[in-house]
Coordinates of C-alpha atoms in Angstrom, one line a residue:
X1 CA 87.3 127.9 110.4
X2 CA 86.0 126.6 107.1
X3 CA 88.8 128.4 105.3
X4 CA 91.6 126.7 107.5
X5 CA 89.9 122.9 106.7
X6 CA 90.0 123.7 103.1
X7 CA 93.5 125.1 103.1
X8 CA 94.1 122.0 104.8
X9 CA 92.4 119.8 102.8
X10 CA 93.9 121.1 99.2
X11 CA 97.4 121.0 101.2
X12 CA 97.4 117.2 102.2
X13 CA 95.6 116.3 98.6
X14 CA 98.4 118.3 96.7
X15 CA 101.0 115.9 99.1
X16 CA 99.3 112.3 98.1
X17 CA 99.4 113.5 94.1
X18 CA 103.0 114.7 94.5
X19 CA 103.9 111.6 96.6
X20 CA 101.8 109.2 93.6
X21 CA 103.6 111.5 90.7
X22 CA 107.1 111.0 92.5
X23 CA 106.7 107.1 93.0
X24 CA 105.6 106.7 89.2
X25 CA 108.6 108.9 88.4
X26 CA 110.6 106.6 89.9
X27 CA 109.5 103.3 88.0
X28 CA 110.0 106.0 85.1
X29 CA 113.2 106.3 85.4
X30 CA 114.2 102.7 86.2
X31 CA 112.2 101.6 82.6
X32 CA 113.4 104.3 80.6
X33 CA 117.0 103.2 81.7
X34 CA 115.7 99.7 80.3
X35 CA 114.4 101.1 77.2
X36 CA 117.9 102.8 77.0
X37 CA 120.0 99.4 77.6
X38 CA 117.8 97.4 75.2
X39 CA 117.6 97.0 71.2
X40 CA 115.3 99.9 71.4
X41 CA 117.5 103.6 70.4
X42 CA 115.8 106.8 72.0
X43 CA 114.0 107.8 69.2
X44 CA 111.9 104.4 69.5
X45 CA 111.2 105.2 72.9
X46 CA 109.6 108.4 72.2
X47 CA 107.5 107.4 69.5
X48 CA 106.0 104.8 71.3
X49 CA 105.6 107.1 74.6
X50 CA 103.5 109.5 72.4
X51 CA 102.0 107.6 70.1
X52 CA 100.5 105.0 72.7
X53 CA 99.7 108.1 74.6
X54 CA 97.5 110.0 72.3
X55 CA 95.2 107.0 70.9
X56 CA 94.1 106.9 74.5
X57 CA 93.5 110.4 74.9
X58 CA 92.1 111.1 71.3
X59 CA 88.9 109.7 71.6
X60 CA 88.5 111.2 75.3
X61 CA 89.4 114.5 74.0
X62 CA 87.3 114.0 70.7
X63 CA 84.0 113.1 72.5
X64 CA 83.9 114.2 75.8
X65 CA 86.3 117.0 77.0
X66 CA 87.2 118.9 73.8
X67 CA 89.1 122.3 73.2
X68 CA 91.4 124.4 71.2
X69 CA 94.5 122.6 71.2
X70 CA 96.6 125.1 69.0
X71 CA 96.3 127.7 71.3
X72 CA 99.4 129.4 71.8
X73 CA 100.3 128.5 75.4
X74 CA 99.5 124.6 74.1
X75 CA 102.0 125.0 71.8
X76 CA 104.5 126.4 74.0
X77 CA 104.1 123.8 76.7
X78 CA 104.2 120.9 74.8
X79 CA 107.7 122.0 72.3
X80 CA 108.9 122.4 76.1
X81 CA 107.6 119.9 78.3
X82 CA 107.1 117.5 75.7
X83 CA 109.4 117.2 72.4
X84 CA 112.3 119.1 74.3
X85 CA 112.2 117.4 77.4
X86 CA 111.6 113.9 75.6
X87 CA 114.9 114.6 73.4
X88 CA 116.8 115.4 76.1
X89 CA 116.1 112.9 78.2
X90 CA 115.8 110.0 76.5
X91 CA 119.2 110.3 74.7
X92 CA 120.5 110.9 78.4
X93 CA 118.9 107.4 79.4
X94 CA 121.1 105.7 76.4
X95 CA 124.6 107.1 77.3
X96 CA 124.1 107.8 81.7
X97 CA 123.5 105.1 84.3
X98 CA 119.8 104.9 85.9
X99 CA 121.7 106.2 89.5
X100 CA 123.3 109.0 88.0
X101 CA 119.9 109.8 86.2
X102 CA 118.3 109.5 89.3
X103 CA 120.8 112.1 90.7
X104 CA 120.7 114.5 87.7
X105 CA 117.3 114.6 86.3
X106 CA 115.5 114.8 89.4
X107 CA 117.7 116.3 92.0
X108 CA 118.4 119.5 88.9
X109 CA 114.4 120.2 88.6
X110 CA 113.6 121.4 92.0
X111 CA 117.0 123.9 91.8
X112 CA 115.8 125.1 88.3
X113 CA 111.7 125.3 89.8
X114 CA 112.4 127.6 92.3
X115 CA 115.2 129.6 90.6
X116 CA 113.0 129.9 87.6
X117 CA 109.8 130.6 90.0
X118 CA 111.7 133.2 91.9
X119 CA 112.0 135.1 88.3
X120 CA 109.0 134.5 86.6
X121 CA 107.2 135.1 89.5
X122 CA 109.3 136.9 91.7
X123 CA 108.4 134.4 94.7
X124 CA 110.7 135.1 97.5
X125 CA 113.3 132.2 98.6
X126 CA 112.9 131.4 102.3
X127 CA 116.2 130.2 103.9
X128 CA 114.7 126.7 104.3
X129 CA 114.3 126.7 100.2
X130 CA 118.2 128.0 100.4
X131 CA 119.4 125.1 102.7
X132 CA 117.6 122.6 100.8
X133 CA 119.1 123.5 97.6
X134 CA 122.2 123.5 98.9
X135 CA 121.3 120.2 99.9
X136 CA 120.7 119.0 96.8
X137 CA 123.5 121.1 94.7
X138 CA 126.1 119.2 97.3
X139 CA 124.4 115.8 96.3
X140 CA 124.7 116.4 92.8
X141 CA 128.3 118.2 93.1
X142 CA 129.2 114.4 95.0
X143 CA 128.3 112.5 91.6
X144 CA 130.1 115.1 89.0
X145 CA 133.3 115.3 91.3
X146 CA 135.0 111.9 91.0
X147 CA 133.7 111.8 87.3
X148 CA 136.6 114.5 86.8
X149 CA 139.1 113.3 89.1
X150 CA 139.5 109.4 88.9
X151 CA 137.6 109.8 85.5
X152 CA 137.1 111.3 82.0
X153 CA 134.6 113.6 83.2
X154 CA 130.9 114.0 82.2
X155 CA 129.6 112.4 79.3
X156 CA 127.3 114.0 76.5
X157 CA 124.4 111.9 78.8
X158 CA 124.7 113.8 81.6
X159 CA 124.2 116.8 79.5
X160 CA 121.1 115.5 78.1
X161 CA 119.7 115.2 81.5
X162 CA 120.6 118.6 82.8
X163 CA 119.2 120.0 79.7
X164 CA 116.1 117.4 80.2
X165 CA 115.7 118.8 84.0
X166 CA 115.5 122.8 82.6
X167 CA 113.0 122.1 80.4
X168 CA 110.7 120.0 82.9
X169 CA 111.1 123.1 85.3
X170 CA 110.5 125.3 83.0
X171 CA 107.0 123.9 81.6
X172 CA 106.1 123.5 85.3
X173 CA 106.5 127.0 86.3
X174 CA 104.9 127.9 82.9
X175 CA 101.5 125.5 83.3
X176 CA 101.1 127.3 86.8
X177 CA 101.6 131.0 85.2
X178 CA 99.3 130.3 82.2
X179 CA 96.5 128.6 84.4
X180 CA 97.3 125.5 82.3
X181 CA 94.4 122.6 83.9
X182 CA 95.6 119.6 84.3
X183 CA 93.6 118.0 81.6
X184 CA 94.8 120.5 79.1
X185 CA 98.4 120.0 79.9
X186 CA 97.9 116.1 79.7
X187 CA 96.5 116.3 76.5
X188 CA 97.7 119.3 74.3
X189 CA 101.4 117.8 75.4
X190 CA 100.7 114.3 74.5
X191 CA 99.2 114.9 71.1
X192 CA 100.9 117.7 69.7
X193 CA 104.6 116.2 70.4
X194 CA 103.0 113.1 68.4
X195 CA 102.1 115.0 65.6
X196 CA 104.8 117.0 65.6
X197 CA 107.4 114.2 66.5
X198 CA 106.1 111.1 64.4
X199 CA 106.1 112.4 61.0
X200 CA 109.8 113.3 61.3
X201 CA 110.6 109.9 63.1
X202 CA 109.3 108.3 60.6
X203 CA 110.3 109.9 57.2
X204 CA 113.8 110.5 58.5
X205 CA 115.3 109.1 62.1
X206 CA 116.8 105.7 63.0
X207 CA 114.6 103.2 64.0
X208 CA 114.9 99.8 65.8
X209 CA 111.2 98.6 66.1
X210 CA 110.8 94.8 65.8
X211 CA 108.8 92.1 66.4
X212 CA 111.1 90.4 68.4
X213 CA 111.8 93.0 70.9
X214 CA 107.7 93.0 71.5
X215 CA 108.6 92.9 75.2
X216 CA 110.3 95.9 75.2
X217 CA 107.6 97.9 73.4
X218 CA 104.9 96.3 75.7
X219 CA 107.0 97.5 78.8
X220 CA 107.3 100.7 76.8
X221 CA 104.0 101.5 76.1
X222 CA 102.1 100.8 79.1
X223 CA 104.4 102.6 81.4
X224 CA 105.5 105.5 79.1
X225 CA 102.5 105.9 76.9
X226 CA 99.8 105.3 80.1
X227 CA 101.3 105.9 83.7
X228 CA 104.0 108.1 82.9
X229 CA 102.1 110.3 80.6
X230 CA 98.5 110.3 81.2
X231 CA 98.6 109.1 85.2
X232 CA 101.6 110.1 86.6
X233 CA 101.1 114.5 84.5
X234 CA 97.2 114.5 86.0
X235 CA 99.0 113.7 89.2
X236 CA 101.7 116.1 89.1
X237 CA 99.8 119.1 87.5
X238 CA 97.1 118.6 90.4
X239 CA 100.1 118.6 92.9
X240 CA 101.4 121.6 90.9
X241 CA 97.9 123.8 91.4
X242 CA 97.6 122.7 94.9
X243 CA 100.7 123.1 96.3
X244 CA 102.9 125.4 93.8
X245 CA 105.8 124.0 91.6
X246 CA 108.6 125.2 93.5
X247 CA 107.1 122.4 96.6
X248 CA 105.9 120.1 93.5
X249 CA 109.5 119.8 92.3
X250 CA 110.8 119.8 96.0
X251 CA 108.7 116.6 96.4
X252 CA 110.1 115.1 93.4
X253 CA 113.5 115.5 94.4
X254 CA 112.9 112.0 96.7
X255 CA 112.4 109.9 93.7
X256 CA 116.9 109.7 93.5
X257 CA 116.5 107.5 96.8
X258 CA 114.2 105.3 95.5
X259 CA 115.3 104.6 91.5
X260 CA 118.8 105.3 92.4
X261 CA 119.2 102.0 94.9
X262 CA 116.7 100.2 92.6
X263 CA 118.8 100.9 89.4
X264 CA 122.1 99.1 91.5
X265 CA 120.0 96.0 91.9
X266 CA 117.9 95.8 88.9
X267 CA 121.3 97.1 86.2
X268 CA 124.2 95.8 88.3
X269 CA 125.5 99.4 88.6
X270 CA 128.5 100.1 91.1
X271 CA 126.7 101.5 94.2
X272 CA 129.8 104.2 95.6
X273 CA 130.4 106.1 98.7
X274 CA 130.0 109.3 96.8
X275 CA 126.8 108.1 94.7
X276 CA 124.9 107.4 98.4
X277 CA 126.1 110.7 99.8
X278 CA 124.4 111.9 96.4
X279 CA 120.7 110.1 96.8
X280 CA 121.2 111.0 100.3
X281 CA 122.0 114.5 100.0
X282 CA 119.2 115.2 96.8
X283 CA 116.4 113.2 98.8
X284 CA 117.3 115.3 102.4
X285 CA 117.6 118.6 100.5
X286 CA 114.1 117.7 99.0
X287 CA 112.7 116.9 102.4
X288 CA 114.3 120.4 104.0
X289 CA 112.7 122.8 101.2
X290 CA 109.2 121.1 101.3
X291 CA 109.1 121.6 104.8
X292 CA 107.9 125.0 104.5
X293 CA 104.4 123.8 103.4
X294 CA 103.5 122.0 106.4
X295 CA 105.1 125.1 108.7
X296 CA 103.1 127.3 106.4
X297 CA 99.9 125.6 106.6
X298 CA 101.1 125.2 111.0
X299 CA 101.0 129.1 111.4
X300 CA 97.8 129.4 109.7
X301 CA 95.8 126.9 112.0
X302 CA 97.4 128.8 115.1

C-alpha cells in the first residue's frame, strides 16, 4: 500500500517538473530565436547564458553545497550538455525559424532519448514508444519535405539543431546512468562551459556586445542565465530521476505546439499546412509514447 502511494507520488511529481521544464523550454526557444534575430551573434548569446549563470551558482556552490567539480563524469556532461549543445544550438537559432526550431530541436530529442536509452541501457521499446516516434519522425519528415521540393533544401541551421538535439539526448541518458543529482548537473555544466567557453570567446570569437542593445542582454540573461539554466535543468533533471529520460524527453516533445504557434505571432513566420501537421504530429507523438507511465503506474495500483 505504502509502496503504491509513493510510486505514485514520485510519478505525478516527475509529471509537474517535466510539464514546468517543457513550458520554460518553450519561452526558451521563442527568446533564443530573439537573441538570434537581434544585433546579438551566437557567440554573445552563450557567453551571457553561462556567464550570468555561474555568478549565481558560484557562491551557492562555494558556501553551501560544495564538491569536486572536475570529476570525470562532470567533465563529460558539461563538453556535451553544455559547450556542445550550446554551439549547436545557438548557431541553429541564427540561420532556422523559431517554428522549425520548435519542430527540430525538440521533436529529434525524444527519438534520440529512447534510441540512445534502448543502447546504453538496453531498455526495451514498447509498441506505444514505437507509435509515438513514428509520430513524431512523420511531423518532422512534414517540415524537411517541402524544404526539398518547392525549396533549396535544409540549411546549415537545421543541422545545428539536429546536431543540438543528439547532444541534449545524449547528456540526459548519461546524467541518469552516472547517477548525476540534479544539483551537480546544474552546476558542474554551468560553470565549467564558462570556464572553458569564456576565455576563448573572449581572446578570439566575434563579439557584438553593446551598450545599446542592453535590452537584449537583459532578456538574455535573465532567461538564459537564470530560468533556462538554473530553473528550468533542476526541473528537468528531477523529472529525469523520477520518471526516466526516455518519458522526460517524451514530455518535452509538446513544447513544438506551444513555441511553434507562438514563434508565427511573435516573428511573423509563415504558419503552413505542412508546418501544423508538423507541431501536430511531434506534440501527439509525444503524448502517445508518454502514455506508458500512467498505464504503467495503472497496472501497479490494480
Amino acid at each position: 500500500m505504502l509502496s503504491n502511494l509513493w510510486n505514485k507520488s514520485s510519478i505525478n511529481h516527475g509529471v509537474m517538473y517535466a510539464l514546468a521544464a517543457a513550458l520554460i523550454w518553450s519561452g526558451f526557444i521563442l527568446v533564443s530565436r530573439q537573441g538570434g534575430v537581434s544585433a546579438l551573434n551566437g557567440f554573445d548569446v552563450i557567453a551571457i547564458r553561462y556567464a550570468t549563470c555561474s555568478a549565481l551558482l558560484l557562491p551557492i556552490w562555494w558556501f553551501k553545497f560544495r564538491f569536486n567539480l572536475f570529476e570525470p563524469r562532470f567533465i563529460a556532461a558539461s563538453l556535451i550538455g553544455g559547450l556542445a549543445y550550446a554551439l549547436f544550438t545557438f548557431q541553429g537559432f541564427q540561420l532556422a525559424s523559431a517554428s522549425h526550431a520548435a519542430v527540430l530541436l525538440v521533436g529529434l530529442i525524444p527519438l534520440f532519448i529512447i534510441l540512445l536509452a534502448a543502447l546504453f541501457d538496453s531498455d526495451k521499446i514498447p509498441v506505444n514508444k514505437w507509435l509515438g516516434l513514428a509520430l513524431i519522425s512523420a511531423g518532422v519528415a512534414s517540415l524537411i519535405w517541402p524544404l526539398f521540393s518547392t525549396g533549396p533544401g535544409l540549411n546549415a541551421g537545421h543541422y545545428y539543431l539536429a546536431a543540438g538535439a543528439f547532444c541534449w539526448a545524449l547528456f540526459s541518458v548519461l546524467i541518469k546512468r552516472w547517477e548525476i543529482t540534479p544539483w551537480q548537473a546544474t552546476v558542474s555544466l554551468a560553470m565549467l562551459t564558462c570556464m572553458l567557453y569564456l576565455p576563448v570567446y573572449i581572446t578570439l570569437l566575434p563579439k557584438n556586445l553593446a551598450f545599446n542593445l542592453w535590452q537584449d542582454i537583459a532578456l538574455q540573461a535573465f532567461y538564459q542565465g537564470f530560468l533556462a539554466t538554473i530553473i528550468q535543468m533542476i526541473f528537468y533533471v528531477k523529472a529525469v530521476r523520477l520518471l526516466g529520460p526516455s518519458a522526460m524527453g517524451s514530455m518535452m516533445a509538446i513544447v513544438p505546439l506551444i513555441s511553434g504557434i507562438a514563434a508565427v505571432y511573435l516573428f511573423d513566420e509563415t504558419l503552413t499546412t505542412t508546418l501544423v501537421i508538423g507541431l501536430v504530429a511531434v506534440s501527439v507523438g509525444a503524448i502517445v509514447v508518454h502514455t506508458n507511465i500512467h498505464f504503467s503506474w495503472y497496472k501497479r495500483r490494480r
